[in-house]
Short mmCIF file of C-alpha atoms in Angstrom, two decimals:
data_model
loop_
_atom_site.label_atom_id
_atom_site.label_comp_id
_atom_site.label_asym_id
_atom_site.label_seq_id
_atom_site.Cartn_x
_atom_site.Cartn_y
_atom_site.Cartn_z
CA UNK A 247 0.02 0.11 0.16
CA UNK A 248 1.30 3.57 -1.08
CA UNK A 249 2.39 5.63 2.37
CA UNK A 250 0.21 8.37 0.99
CA UNK A 251 -2.88 6.26 0.82
CA UNK A 252 -2.30 4.91 4.16
CA UNK A 253 -1.74 8.72 5.30
CA UNK A 254 -5.74 8.66 3.63
CA UNK A 255 -6.55 6.23 5.79
CA UNK A 256 -5.42 7.76 8.93
CA UNK A 257 -6.42 11.19 8.49
CA UNK A 258 -10.00 9.95 7.24
CA UNK A 259 -10.19 7.43 10.17
CA UNK A 260 -8.79 10.24 13.27
CA UNK A 261 -11.32 12.74 11.81
CA UNK A 262 -14.46 10.31 11.83
CA UNK A 263 -13.43 8.88 15.52
CA UNK A 264 -12.74 12.58 16.80
CA UNK A 265 -16.47 13.57 15.01
CA UNK A 266 -18.18 10.56 16.58
CA UNK A 267 -16.68 11.72 20.05
CA UNK A 268 -17.21 15.38 19.99
CA UNK A 269 -20.85 15.28 18.93
CA UNK A 270 -21.65 12.66 21.67
CA UNK A 271 -22.13 9.61 19.08
CA UNK A 272 -19.19 7.74 20.92
CA UNK A 273 -17.42 8.10 24.27
CA UNK A 274 -13.38 8.12 24.05
CA UNK A 275 -12.63 4.42 24.59
CA UNK A 276 -15.67 3.96 21.67
CA UNK A 277 -14.25 6.51 19.50
CA UNK A 278 -10.82 4.61 19.73
CA UNK A 279 -12.47 1.18 18.88
CA UNK A 280 -14.19 2.19 16.38
CA UNK A 281 -10.71 3.79 14.91
CA UNK A 282 -9.05 0.42 15.15
CA UNK A 283 -11.63 -1.29 13.74
CA UNK A 284 -12.31 0.66 10.79
CA UNK A 285 -8.09 0.60 10.47
CA UNK A 286 -8.50 -3.16 10.29
CA UNK A 287 -11.05 -2.95 7.75
CA UNK A 288 -9.48 -0.45 5.47
CA UNK A 289 -6.02 -2.47 5.63
CA UNK A 290 -6.90 -6.20 5.00
CA UNK A 291 -9.61 -5.27 2.63
CA UNK A 292 -10.14 -1.53 1.18
CA UNK A 293 -10.88 1.69 1.98
CA UNK A 294 -14.28 1.35 0.10
CA UNK A 295 -15.59 -1.30 2.59
CA UNK A 296 -14.74 0.95 5.12
CA UNK A 297 -17.08 3.90 3.35
CA UNK A 298 -20.10 1.64 3.55
CA UNK A 299 -19.39 0.96 7.15
CA UNK A 300 -18.75 4.33 7.82
CA UNK A 301 -22.38 4.66 6.11
CA UNK A 302 -23.96 2.40 8.63
CA UNK A 303 -22.13 5.08 11.14
CA UNK A 304 -23.85 7.88 9.88
CA UNK A 305 -27.14 6.39 9.82
CA UNK A 306 -27.27 5.24 13.15
CA UNK A 307 -26.27 8.54 14.42
CA UNK A 308 -28.53 10.44 12.91
CA UNK A 309 -31.26 7.79 13.88
CA UNK A 310 -30.23 7.43 17.38
CA UNK A 311 -30.94 11.21 17.63
CA UNK A 312 -34.12 11.26 15.83
CA UNK A 313 -36.91 12.84 18.16
CA UNK A 314 -34.95 12.45 21.19
CA UNK A 315 -37.15 13.94 23.19
CA UNK A 316 -39.87 12.25 22.28
CA UNK A 317 -38.40 8.80 22.92
CA UNK A 318 -37.32 10.31 26.11
CA UNK A 319 -40.97 10.92 27.35
CA UNK A 320 -42.06 7.28 25.92
CA UNK A 321 -38.73 5.97 27.99
CA UNK A 322 -37.54 4.36 24.90
CA UNK A 323 -34.39 6.68 24.36
CA UNK A 324 -30.85 4.93 23.78
CA UNK A 325 -29.12 5.13 27.43
CA UNK A 326 -26.66 7.70 28.20
CA UNK A 327 -28.27 9.96 25.35
CA UNK A 328 -27.34 7.78 22.54
CA UNK A 329 -23.80 7.86 23.17
CA UNK A 330 -21.99 4.32 22.76
CA UNK A 331 -19.15 2.67 24.14
CA UNK A 332 -16.56 0.10 23.72
CA UNK A 333 -19.11 -2.74 23.96
CA UNK A 334 -21.58 -1.12 21.26
CA UNK A 335 -18.81 -0.81 18.78
CA UNK A 336 -17.51 -4.10 19.17
CA UNK A 337 -20.68 -5.36 18.94
CA UNK A 338 -21.74 -3.68 15.54
CA UNK A 339 -18.81 -3.69 14.27
CA UNK A 340 -16.84 -7.08 14.66
CA UNK A 341 -18.87 -9.16 12.35
CA UNK A 342 -18.04 -7.00 9.58
CA UNK A 343 -14.36 -6.89 10.37
CA UNK A 344 -14.40 -10.54 11.01
CA UNK A 345 -16.19 -10.34 6.98
CA UNK A 346 -13.79 -8.04 5.55
CA UNK A 347 -10.49 -10.18 7.60
CA UNK A 348 -12.21 -13.50 5.78
CA UNK A 349 -11.23 -11.72 2.25
CA UNK A 350 -7.14 -12.89 3.04
CA UNK A 351 -8.68 -16.52 2.89
CA UNK A 352 -11.25 -16.84 1.25
CA UNK A 353 -13.36 -15.94 -2.00
CA UNK A 354 -13.34 -12.38 -2.40
CA UNK A 355 -16.62 -12.07 -3.65
CA UNK A 356 -18.15 -14.38 -0.80
CA UNK A 357 -16.05 -11.88 1.81
CA UNK A 358 -17.47 -8.94 0.00
CA UNK A 359 -21.50 -10.60 0.42
CA UNK A 360 -20.44 -11.38 4.25
CA UNK A 361 -19.14 -7.95 4.96
CA UNK A 362 -22.48 -6.27 3.29
CA UNK A 363 -24.70 -8.56 5.15
CA UNK A 364 -23.27 -7.62 8.26
CA UNK A 365 -23.43 -3.77 7.56
CA UNK A 366 -27.10 -4.14 6.15
CA UNK A 367 -28.11 -6.23 9.19
CA UNK A 368 -26.52 -3.77 11.92
CA UNK A 369 -28.37 -0.86 9.92
CA UNK A 370 -31.72 -2.40 9.94
CA UNK A 371 -31.59 -3.31 13.58
CA UNK A 372 -30.64 0.39 14.26
CA UNK A 373 -32.97 1.96 12.33
CA UNK A 374 -35.88 -0.56 13.58
CA UNK A 375 -35.27 0.37 16.99
CA UNK A 376 -34.54 3.91 16.45
CA UNK A 377 -37.17 4.68 14.27
CA UNK A 378 -39.57 2.08 15.63
CA UNK A 379 -39.56 3.78 18.74
CA UNK A 380 -41.22 6.42 17.30
CA UNK A 381 -44.25 4.36 16.55
CA UNK A 382 -47.54 4.71 18.02
CA UNK A 383 -47.73 1.08 18.80
CA UNK A 384 -45.72 -1.93 18.54
CA UNK A 385 -46.51 -6.25 18.99
CA UNK A 386 -44.24 -8.76 20.48
CA UNK A 387 -42.54 -10.55 17.24
CA UNK A 388 -42.98 -14.14 18.52
CA UNK A 389 -46.41 -15.49 20.09
CA UNK A 390 -48.78 -14.31 21.85
CA UNK A 391 -47.96 -11.48 19.63
CA UNK A 392 -49.40 -8.95 22.28
CA UNK A 393 -49.02 -5.35 22.47
CA UNK A 394 -46.05 -3.97 24.08
CA UNK A 395 -44.65 -0.28 24.36
CA UNK A 396 -42.71 0.91 21.06
CA UNK A 397 -38.87 0.03 21.99
CA UNK A 398 -39.41 -2.51 24.20
CA UNK A 399 -37.02 -5.71 23.39
CA UNK A 400 -38.72 -8.20 20.93
CA UNK A 401 -41.33 -5.44 19.79
CA UNK A 402 -41.70 -4.62 16.05
CA UNK A 403 -44.08 -2.05 14.31
CA UNK A 404 -44.96 -1.32 10.61
CA UNK A 405 -42.60 1.91 10.74
CA UNK A 406 -39.61 0.26 12.58
CA UNK A 407 -40.02 -2.46 9.99
CA UNK A 408 -39.91 0.11 7.16
CA UNK A 409 -37.10 1.66 8.23
CA UNK A 410 -35.15 -1.61 9.00
CA UNK A 411 -36.12 -2.97 4.81
CA UNK A 412 -35.12 0.57 3.76
CA UNK A 413 -31.78 0.59 5.61
CA UNK A 414 -30.83 -2.87 4.55
CA UNK A 415 -31.72 -2.32 0.89
CA UNK A 416 -29.98 1.11 0.89
CA UNK A 417 -26.60 -0.72 2.24
CA UNK A 418 -27.29 -3.21 -0.32
CA UNK A 419 -27.62 -0.88 -3.35
CA UNK A 420 -24.52 0.86 -2.11
CA UNK A 421 -22.35 -2.01 -1.36
CA UNK A 422 -22.74 -2.72 -5.49
CA UNK A 423 -20.44 0.05 -6.34
CA UNK A 424 -18.18 0.15 -3.38
CA UNK A 425 -17.41 -3.70 -2.89
CA UNK A 426 -17.52 -4.17 -6.44
CA UNK A 427 -20.72 -6.32 -6.47
CA UNK A 428 -22.46 -7.53 -9.11
CA UNK A 429 -26.24 -6.18 -9.24
CA UNK A 430 -27.52 -9.24 -9.45
CA UNK A 431 -26.09 -10.18 -5.84
CA UNK A 432 -27.51 -7.37 -4.01
CA UNK A 433 -30.84 -8.89 -2.96
CA UNK A 434 -28.61 -11.19 -1.10
CA UNK A 435 -26.88 -8.78 1.61
CA UNK A 436 -30.67 -6.79 1.70
CA UNK A 437 -32.61 -9.90 2.49
CA UNK A 438 -30.22 -11.18 4.93
CA UNK A 439 -29.24 -8.03 6.25
CA UNK A 440 -33.19 -7.69 7.05
CA UNK A 441 -33.43 -11.18 8.16
CA UNK A 442 -30.83 -10.49 10.91
CA UNK A 443 -32.79 -7.77 11.74
CA UNK A 444 -35.70 -10.13 12.80
CA UNK A 445 -33.43 -12.21 14.04
CA UNK A 446 -32.29 -9.67 16.60
CA UNK A 447 -36.11 -8.87 17.24
CA UNK A 448 -36.95 -12.71 18.27
CA UNK A 449 -33.49 -13.26 20.30
CA UNK A 450 -34.78 -9.76 21.95
CA UNK A 451 -37.82 -11.19 22.44
CA UNK A 452 -36.64 -14.97 24.15
CA UNK A 453 -32.84 -14.38 25.54
CA UNK A 454 -32.27 -11.02 25.96
CA UNK A 455 -31.98 -9.38 29.33
CA UNK A 456 -33.63 -7.09 30.69
CA UNK A 457 -34.90 -5.35 33.90
CA UNK A 458 -38.30 -8.06 33.69
CA UNK A 459 -36.32 -10.91 32.92
CA UNK A 460 -32.86 -12.74 33.78
CA UNK A 461 -31.86 -14.31 30.64
CA UNK A 462 -28.21 -15.47 29.11
CA UNK A 463 -27.47 -12.88 26.68
CA UNK A 464 -26.78 -9.10 26.62
CA UNK A 465 -28.02 -6.39 24.23
CA UNK A 466 -24.70 -6.44 22.92
CA UNK A 467 -24.78 -10.47 22.40
CA UNK A 468 -28.03 -10.33 20.39
CA UNK A 469 -26.83 -7.31 18.24
CA UNK A 470 -23.47 -9.29 17.38
CA UNK A 471 -25.54 -12.54 16.79
CA UNK A 472 -28.27 -10.48 14.80
CA UNK A 473 -25.19 -9.60 12.00
CA UNK A 474 -22.99 -12.34 12.66
CA UNK A 475 -25.28 -15.29 11.96
CA UNK A 476 -26.57 -14.09 8.60
CA UNK A 477 -23.35 -12.77 7.16
CA UNK A 478 -21.62 -16.59 8.46
CA UNK A 479 -24.44 -17.99 6.34
CA UNK A 480 -24.13 -15.89 3.77
CA UNK A 481 -20.30 -16.42 3.76
CA UNK A 482 -20.53 -19.95 3.66
CA UNK A 483 -23.14 -20.62 1.03
CA UNK A 484 -21.38 -17.94 -1.07
CA UNK A 485 -17.76 -20.08 -0.69
CA UNK A 486 -19.25 -23.26 -1.60
CA UNK A 487 -21.12 -21.93 -4.20
CA UNK A 488 -17.83 -20.10 -5.74
CA UNK B 61 -16.26 22.38 28.50
CA UNK B 62 -18.44 24.33 26.62
CA UNK B 63 -21.68 22.62 25.24
CA UNK B 64 -23.45 23.93 22.03
CA UNK B 65 -26.85 22.33 21.21
CA UNK B 66 -27.94 22.52 17.93
CA UNK B 67 -31.27 21.34 16.58
CA UNK B 68 -31.54 20.01 13.29
CA UNK B 69 -35.07 19.23 11.49
CA UNK B 70 -37.59 21.32 9.77
CA UNK B 71 -40.60 20.09 12.19
CA UNK B 72 -39.65 21.33 15.55
CA UNK B 73 -37.87 20.40 18.39
CA UNK B 74 -39.61 17.17 19.28
CA UNK B 75 -39.15 15.23 16.08
CA UNK B 76 -35.82 16.93 14.94
CA UNK B 77 -32.16 15.28 15.09
CA UNK B 78 -30.55 16.32 18.42
CA UNK B 79 -27.19 16.92 18.19
CA UNK B 80 -24.91 18.27 20.94
CA UNK B 81 -21.35 19.27 20.50
CA UNK B 82 -18.91 18.26 22.86
CA UNK B 83 -16.00 20.42 22.17
CA UNK B 84 -16.64 22.89 19.70
CA UNK B 85 -12.70 23.34 18.54
CA UNK B 86 -12.27 19.53 18.38
CA UNK B 87 -15.14 19.30 16.45
CA UNK B 88 -13.74 21.57 13.73
CA UNK B 89 -10.67 19.91 13.75
CA UNK B 90 -12.42 16.50 13.13
CA UNK B 91 -14.13 18.60 9.97
CA UNK B 92 -10.68 19.52 9.00
CA UNK B 93 -9.02 15.95 9.20
CA UNK B 94 -12.00 14.87 6.94
CA UNK B 95 -11.33 17.56 4.77
CA UNK B 96 -7.55 16.76 4.29
CA UNK B 97 -7.95 12.85 3.85
CA UNK B 98 -10.70 13.80 0.89
CA UNK B 99 -8.31 16.05 -0.73
CA UNK B 100 -5.66 14.15 -0.39
CA UNK B 101 -7.79 11.00 -1.79
CA UNK B 102 -8.56 13.41 -4.64
CA UNK B 103 -5.14 14.34 -5.56
CA UNK B 104 -3.68 10.87 -5.46
CA UNK B 105 -6.74 9.45 -7.45
CA UNK B 106 -6.28 12.20 -10.10
CA UNK B 107 -2.36 11.65 -10.16
CA UNK B 108 -2.82 7.96 -10.90
CA UNK B 109 -1.21 7.01 -7.48
CA UNK B 110 -4.24 4.76 -6.74
CA UNK B 111 -7.18 3.47 -8.92
CA UNK B 112 -4.84 2.45 -11.63
CA UNK B 113 -5.39 -1.08 -13.82
CA UNK B 114 -1.67 -1.65 -14.38
CA UNK B 115 -2.37 -5.08 -12.51
CA UNK B 116 -5.02 -5.70 -14.86
CA UNK B 117 -3.34 -5.19 -18.05
CA UNK B 118 -1.90 -8.83 -18.51
CA UNK B 119 -5.58 -10.59 -18.37
CA UNK B 120 -7.62 -7.35 -20.03
CA UNK B 121 -9.69 -8.64 -23.23
CA UNK B 122 -9.37 -6.26 -26.40
CA UNK B 123 -12.16 -3.44 -25.91
CA UNK B 124 -11.56 -3.62 -22.04
CA UNK B 125 -11.44 0.35 -20.78
CA UNK B 126 -8.33 0.65 -18.60
CA UNK B 127 -6.41 3.54 -16.87
CA UNK B 128 -2.70 3.48 -16.82
CA UNK B 129 0.24 5.71 -15.20
CA UNK B 130 3.59 5.60 -16.80
CA UNK B 131 5.79 7.49 -18.78
CA UNK B 132 5.87 8.22 -22.49
CA UNK B 133 8.87 7.66 -24.77
CA UNK B 134 9.29 7.83 -28.58
CA UNK B 135 7.85 4.78 -30.51
CA UNK B 136 9.82 4.28 -34.12
CA UNK B 137 7.25 2.52 -36.48
CA UNK B 138 8.62 -0.89 -37.01
CA UNK B 139 8.56 -2.39 -40.66
CA UNK B 140 7.88 -5.80 -41.77
CA UNK B 141 5.01 -7.62 -42.78
CA UNK B 142 4.83 -9.21 -39.16
CA UNK B 143 3.81 -5.42 -38.04
CA UNK B 144 0.96 -4.70 -40.50
CA UNK B 145 -2.03 -5.65 -38.25
CA UNK B 146 -0.64 -3.55 -35.34
CA UNK B 147 0.38 -0.68 -37.89
CA UNK B 148 -3.29 -0.57 -39.06
CA UNK B 149 -4.60 0.10 -35.48
CA UNK B 150 -2.07 2.91 -35.05
CA UNK B 151 -3.12 6.59 -35.33
CA UNK B 152 -0.29 8.98 -36.65
CA UNK B 153 1.20 9.71 -33.39
CA UNK B 154 1.98 6.70 -31.18
CA UNK B 155 4.44 6.31 -27.71
CA UNK B 156 5.82 3.59 -25.84
CA UNK B 157 4.44 3.69 -22.37
CA UNK B 158 7.19 2.79 -19.74
CA UNK B 159 5.39 0.91 -16.80
CA UNK B 160 7.45 -0.70 -14.06
CA UNK B 161 6.94 -4.50 -13.22
CA UNK B 162 5.03 -4.79 -16.52
CA UNK B 163 6.44 -7.82 -18.55
CA UNK B 164 4.84 -6.68 -21.81
CA UNK B 165 5.39 -3.83 -24.02
CA UNK B 166 2.72 -1.16 -24.31
CA UNK B 167 1.71 0.99 -27.21
CA UNK B 168 -0.55 4.22 -26.54
CA UNK B 169 -1.68 5.84 -29.52
CA UNK B 170 -4.11 8.66 -30.39
CA UNK B 171 -2.34 10.81 -28.22
CA UNK B 172 -1.11 14.38 -29.87
CA UNK B 173 2.73 15.37 -30.27
CA UNK B 174 5.50 16.40 -27.58
CA UNK B 175 4.80 14.25 -24.90
CA UNK B 176 7.72 12.81 -24.78
CA UNK B 177 9.38 11.69 -21.39
CA UNK B 178 6.28 12.96 -19.78
CA UNK B 179 4.64 11.18 -16.96
CA UNK B 180 1.00 10.89 -17.64
CA UNK B 181 -2.03 9.19 -16.84
CA UNK B 182 -3.69 7.71 -19.81
CA UNK B 183 -7.30 6.25 -20.31
CA UNK B 184 -8.29 4.37 -23.35
CA UNK B 185 -9.33 0.60 -24.61
CA UNK B 186 -7.59 -1.89 -25.51
CA UNK B 187 -7.26 -2.65 -29.13
CA UNK B 188 -4.63 -5.30 -29.23
CA UNK B 189 -3.47 -7.89 -26.50
CA UNK B 190 -1.14 -10.33 -28.15
CA UNK B 191 2.04 -11.73 -29.19
CA UNK B 192 5.00 -9.06 -30.02
CA UNK B 193 5.09 -8.83 -34.27
CA UNK B 194 8.87 -8.65 -33.63
CA UNK B 195 9.17 -11.66 -30.71
CA UNK B 196 6.75 -14.17 -30.27
CA UNK B 197 8.51 -14.87 -27.00
CA UNK B 198 7.31 -11.07 -26.00
CA UNK B 199 3.66 -9.58 -25.30
CA UNK B 200 2.58 -6.30 -26.99
CA UNK B 201 -0.60 -4.45 -25.85
CA UNK B 202 -1.69 -1.33 -27.61
CA UNK B 203 -3.95 1.12 -26.16
CA UNK B 204 -6.11 3.64 -28.21
CA UNK B 205 -6.23 6.50 -25.55
CA UNK B 206 -9.11 8.79 -24.98
CA UNK B 207 -7.87 11.24 -22.45
CA UNK B 208 -4.27 12.04 -21.07
CA UNK B 209 -3.77 13.83 -17.77
CA UNK B 210 -0.64 15.04 -16.23
CA UNK B 211 -0.36 14.40 -12.72
CA UNK B 212 -0.40 17.27 -10.26
CA UNK B 213 2.69 16.22 -8.13
CA UNK B 214 5.65 13.90 -8.87
CA UNK B 215 5.48 11.12 -6.45
#
């Protein structure tokens, strides 16, 4: 890699991390973690892959801050005013970083599909949560499908689902020019990413710990699994199919 | 630390995007860093330091569009019947493009005169990719140039 191109990557990542910290999107350890994860992706894969990941970050920050006052009134707001830390950064970025690392060992197109799936899943899940929290009503995704307050673990709404689908499709469409994916394959990360969002809701309704239920998984565990599982499935199928 | 709270969005504070700046000088510094990164990237791409296709020349098909950076040197049109097909593809002005690490001779045709010894970035289509007419063991590529630009800097 050209040292000048490395300088572009380092300047860009430093700027993004500092920007995220200064607008309270990330705390200091979270910003440093995001810098390091982004550096791994840019070095093992390509700067364009990092740009796709950055799109998730921008969408996530904007969605978190959308209607904060209304969400706070509904007690559905992200804790700490939407500021995220190391655990959240790792939960949302690790699956994508691992998929980027797969490009060193596996078919590049398979790794690109898995990476796009991971980013689409985290984007869809974030939009479902943050936009869905503004919905007037929600229902549990699992039986008995009872009405629940918007923002409760495992709750889904039409508004949240529409935002999730839009997010997954948007990331998948951006992945075509950025990752060099054929347009005929864009449906894979779009569908798998949206499915990952549904998996997050199912895990949230059944296995995620909350004030009412002492369950085995934390919110960060659920976030990671919801992006890692569909990404891994896509990677395995794409690698086998060649 | 001073905090500046700025609300975005047209629908009023309850449904707008709320953004609070933790530290204004560092916020500005972050924007400057991003501007520097973007500007440097734009210059590197313009100057052909990244985003060029030298690596794919070896397996490019005739008709493929490529972008390559190299140094132009004079090309003296060869004689001999073996050059007939290739010469028919060449325009009035043709140069030899020196590319490091490429085990083939590259001719660039369709450029203006007076570019000898210039470092340039050429975009165009591959019109010939096959055996060298003067040496069957060697390889020749002919690039019909659409655009030629000079880099801003000598990297």
